[in-house]
Short mmCIF file of C-alpha atoms and ligand atoms in Angstrom, two decimals:
data_model
loop_
_atom_site.label_atom_id
_atom_site.label_comp_id
_atom_site.label_asym_id
_atom_site.label_seq_id
_atom_site.Cartn_x
_atom_site.Cartn_y
_atom_site.Cartn_z
CA UNK A 29 4.90 15.79 -3.18
CA UNK A 30 6.42 12.19 -3.80
CA UNK A 31 7.00 10.16 -0.88
CA UNK A 32 10.51 8.69 -1.45
CA UNK A 33 8.91 5.34 -0.21
CA UNK A 34 6.28 4.89 -2.49
CA UNK A 35 5.66 1.74 -4.20
CA UNK A 36 2.64 2.27 -5.91
CA UNK A 37 0.14 5.35 -7.38
CA UNK A 38 -2.64 5.18 -9.00
CA UNK A 39 -3.11 9.08 -10.49
CA UNK A 40 -6.80 10.46 -12.19
CA UNK A 41 -8.11 6.74 -13.02
CA UNK A 42 -11.09 6.79 -14.81
CA UNK A 43 -13.02 3.40 -15.77
CA UNK A 44 -15.95 2.97 -17.77
CA UNK A 45 -17.90 0.61 -20.07
CA UNK A 46 -19.44 2.11 -23.05
CA UNK A 47 -21.29 4.90 -21.49
CA UNK A 48 -21.14 4.27 -17.74
CA UNK A 49 -18.57 5.40 -16.02
CA UNK A 50 -17.88 3.70 -13.02
CA UNK A 51 -14.48 4.93 -11.46
CA UNK A 52 -13.96 8.81 -11.87
CA UNK A 53 -10.60 10.04 -11.00
CA UNK A 54 -9.71 7.87 -8.77
CA UNK A 55 -5.86 8.67 -7.01
CA UNK A 56 -4.17 7.13 -4.19
CA UNK A 57 -0.46 5.50 -3.23
CA UNK A 58 0.64 2.80 -0.95
CA UNK A 59 4.13 2.41 -0.20
CA UNK A 60 6.42 -0.75 1.24
CA UNK A 61 4.42 -1.83 4.54
CA UNK A 62 1.81 0.53 4.30
CA UNK A 63 -1.74 -0.92 4.95
CA UNK A 64 -4.90 1.12 3.56
CA UNK A 65 -8.28 -0.17 3.23
CA UNK A 66 -10.90 0.85 0.41
CA UNK A 67 -14.26 0.61 1.53
CA UNK A 68 -17.70 1.27 0.17
CA UNK A 69 -21.12 -0.71 -0.55
CA UNK A 70 -21.03 -3.73 -2.42
CA UNK A 71 -21.48 -2.57 -5.91
CA UNK A 72 -19.19 0.54 -5.61
CA UNK A 73 -16.58 -0.63 -7.90
CA UNK A 74 -14.20 -1.60 -5.29
CA UNK A 75 -12.82 -5.49 -6.70
CA UNK A 76 -12.64 -2.93 -10.24
CA UNK A 77 -10.11 -0.52 -8.90
CA UNK A 78 -7.92 -3.88 -7.45
CA UNK A 79 -8.46 -5.38 -10.86
CA UNK A 80 -7.24 -1.96 -12.07
CA UNK A 81 -3.99 -2.13 -9.54
CA UNK A 82 -3.01 -5.16 -10.16
CA UNK A 83 -3.34 -5.04 -14.29
CA UNK A 84 -6.02 -7.01 -14.33
CA UNK A 85 -7.96 -4.64 -16.66
CA UNK A 86 -7.13 -1.53 -18.33
CA UNK A 87 -7.71 1.69 -16.95
CA UNK A 88 -9.70 3.81 -19.92
CA UNK A 89 -7.93 7.18 -18.36
CA UNK A 90 -4.88 8.00 -15.99
CA UNK A 91 -1.55 6.50 -14.80
CA UNK A 92 -0.02 3.96 -12.78
CA UNK A 93 3.89 3.98 -11.44
CA UNK A 94 5.25 1.30 -9.45
CA UNK A 95 8.48 2.33 -8.43
CA UNK A 96 8.51 5.52 -10.31
CA UNK A 97 8.14 3.61 -13.16
CA UNK A 98 4.99 3.50 -15.99
CA UNK A 99 3.59 0.24 -15.79
CA UNK A 100 2.96 0.45 -19.29
CA UNK A 101 6.80 0.22 -19.59
CA UNK A 102 7.14 -2.79 -17.71
CA UNK A 103 6.26 -6.56 -18.95
CA UNK A 104 2.98 -7.35 -17.35
CA UNK A 105 4.14 -10.72 -15.74
CA UNK A 106 6.95 -8.63 -13.92
CA UNK A 107 4.69 -5.98 -12.70
CA UNK A 108 2.19 -8.93 -11.34
CA UNK A 109 4.50 -10.53 -9.23
CA UNK A 110 5.28 -7.88 -7.37
CA UNK A 111 1.59 -6.75 -7.39
CA UNK A 112 -1.15 -8.81 -6.90
CA UNK A 113 -4.58 -8.96 -6.34
CA UNK A 114 -6.60 -12.04 -4.14
CA UNK A 115 -9.46 -12.32 -5.30
CA UNK A 116 -13.15 -12.56 -2.62
CA UNK A 117 -14.00 -15.50 -4.11
CA UNK A 118 -11.18 -18.54 -4.79
CA UNK A 119 -10.91 -20.08 -8.40
CA UNK A 120 -10.07 -23.72 -8.46
CA UNK A 121 -10.93 -25.83 -11.04
CA UNK A 122 -10.21 -29.44 -12.21
CA UNK A 123 -10.02 -32.51 -9.69
CA UNK A 124 -6.69 -32.04 -7.93
CA UNK A 125 -4.27 -29.23 -6.62
CA UNK A 126 -2.14 -30.57 -9.43
CA UNK A 127 -4.45 -29.57 -11.61
CA UNK A 128 -4.19 -26.24 -10.22
CA UNK A 129 -0.51 -25.58 -10.15
CA UNK A 130 -0.18 -27.13 -13.30
CA UNK A 131 -1.55 -24.60 -15.29
CA UNK A 132 1.03 -21.63 -15.10
CA UNK A 133 3.37 -24.14 -17.13
CA UNK A 134 0.87 -24.33 -19.19
CA UNK A 135 -0.01 -20.75 -20.26
CA UNK A 136 4.23 -19.99 -19.95
CA UNK A 137 4.35 -22.84 -22.65
CA UNK A 138 6.88 -24.85 -20.77
CA UNK A 139 7.10 -28.17 -20.44
CA UNK A 140 5.31 -30.07 -17.78
CA UNK A 141 7.46 -30.85 -14.86
CA UNK A 142 5.57 -33.39 -13.61
CA UNK A 143 8.01 -35.01 -10.50
CA UNK A 144 8.61 -30.90 -9.27
CA UNK A 145 4.34 -30.29 -9.36
CA UNK A 146 3.57 -33.46 -7.79
CA UNK A 147 5.84 -32.36 -4.79
CA UNK A 148 4.64 -28.73 -4.61
CA UNK A 149 1.39 -30.33 -5.09
CA UNK A 150 1.54 -32.68 -1.92
CA UNK A 151 3.11 -29.86 0.10
CA UNK A 152 0.40 -27.44 -0.06
CA UNK A 153 -2.54 -30.37 0.07
N1 LIG B 229 -18.85 0.99 -16.70
C1 LIG B 229 -19.34 0.06 -15.89
N2 LIG B 229 -20.47 -0.86 -16.71
C2 LIG B 229 -20.95 -1.88 -15.73
N3 LIG B 229 -21.10 -2.50 -15.08
C3 LIG B 229 -19.68 -2.26 -14.49
C4 LIG B 229 -18.79 -1.17 -14.97
N4 LIG B 229 -17.53 -1.58 -13.94
C5 LIG B 229 -17.86 -2.30 -13.46
N5 LIG B 229 -19.16 -2.89 -13.44
C6 LIG B 229 -19.51 -4.41 -13.06
O1 LIG B 229 -19.97 -3.89 -11.88
C7 LIG B 229 -20.13 -4.67 -10.36
C8 LIG B 229 -19.49 -4.18 -9.89
O2 LIG B 229 -18.19 -3.87 -9.44
P1 LIG B 229 -17.14 -4.29 -8.07
O3 LIG B 229 -16.40 -3.47 -8.16
O4 LIG B 229 -17.13 -6.06 -8.43
O5 LIG B 229 -18.07 -3.81 -6.98
P2 LIG B 229 -17.44 -3.88 -5.52
O6 LIG B 229 -16.55 -4.59 -5.66
O7 LIG B 229 -17.16 -2.82 -4.67
O8 LIG B 229 -18.69 -4.74 -4.85
C9 LIG B 229 -18.78 -5.97 -11.25
O9 LIG B 229 -19.71 -6.74 -11.73
C10 LIG B 229 -18.38 -5.11 -12.57
O10 LIG B 229 -17.90 -6.16 -13.41
MG1 LIG B 230 -15.40 -7.27 -4.85
#
C-alpha cells in the first residue's frame, strides 16, 4: 500500500550497459525526513543507483515517482532542485570560487551577474 508521506519511489529499476546488467529490479521508497542507508562492497553499483535516483542517468527499465508524479513528466531542473546527490569526490574546477558559481549562469544562458556572484563567492570561500 502506498504510504501517504511517501516522497520518492523507485520501482523495478534496471540498468545495463551493452549486455552487462548492473542493477536488476531494484525498488525502494523514501519519505520526507526519513534516513536510509544503501550499503554494499565497492563496485556493487550504489553510486549508479543514486545517479539514477537523482536523474543524472536514466534507468534501462523501471519508474521513478516523486510525490506521486512520474519524474519523466517533470522538468528535469525542477526535479533536481528537490532531489540531489552529493558526489563522493568533490569536483571543483577553475581557479576561484567565482569560476564554480558562475557555471550555473553559463549553463542556464543567463547574464553573468558578476556583482552578486562575487558577494556569494566571498560568503562561501
Ligand atoms: N552496466 C555496466 N557496465 C559496465 N560498467 C558499469 C555498469 N554500470 C555501472 N558501471 C560502472 O561500474 C563502476 C562501479 O559502479 P558504482 O555504482 O560506482 O559502484 P559503487 O558506488 O557501489 O562503488 C562505475 O565506474 C560505473 O560507471
Ligand atoms: Mg560509490
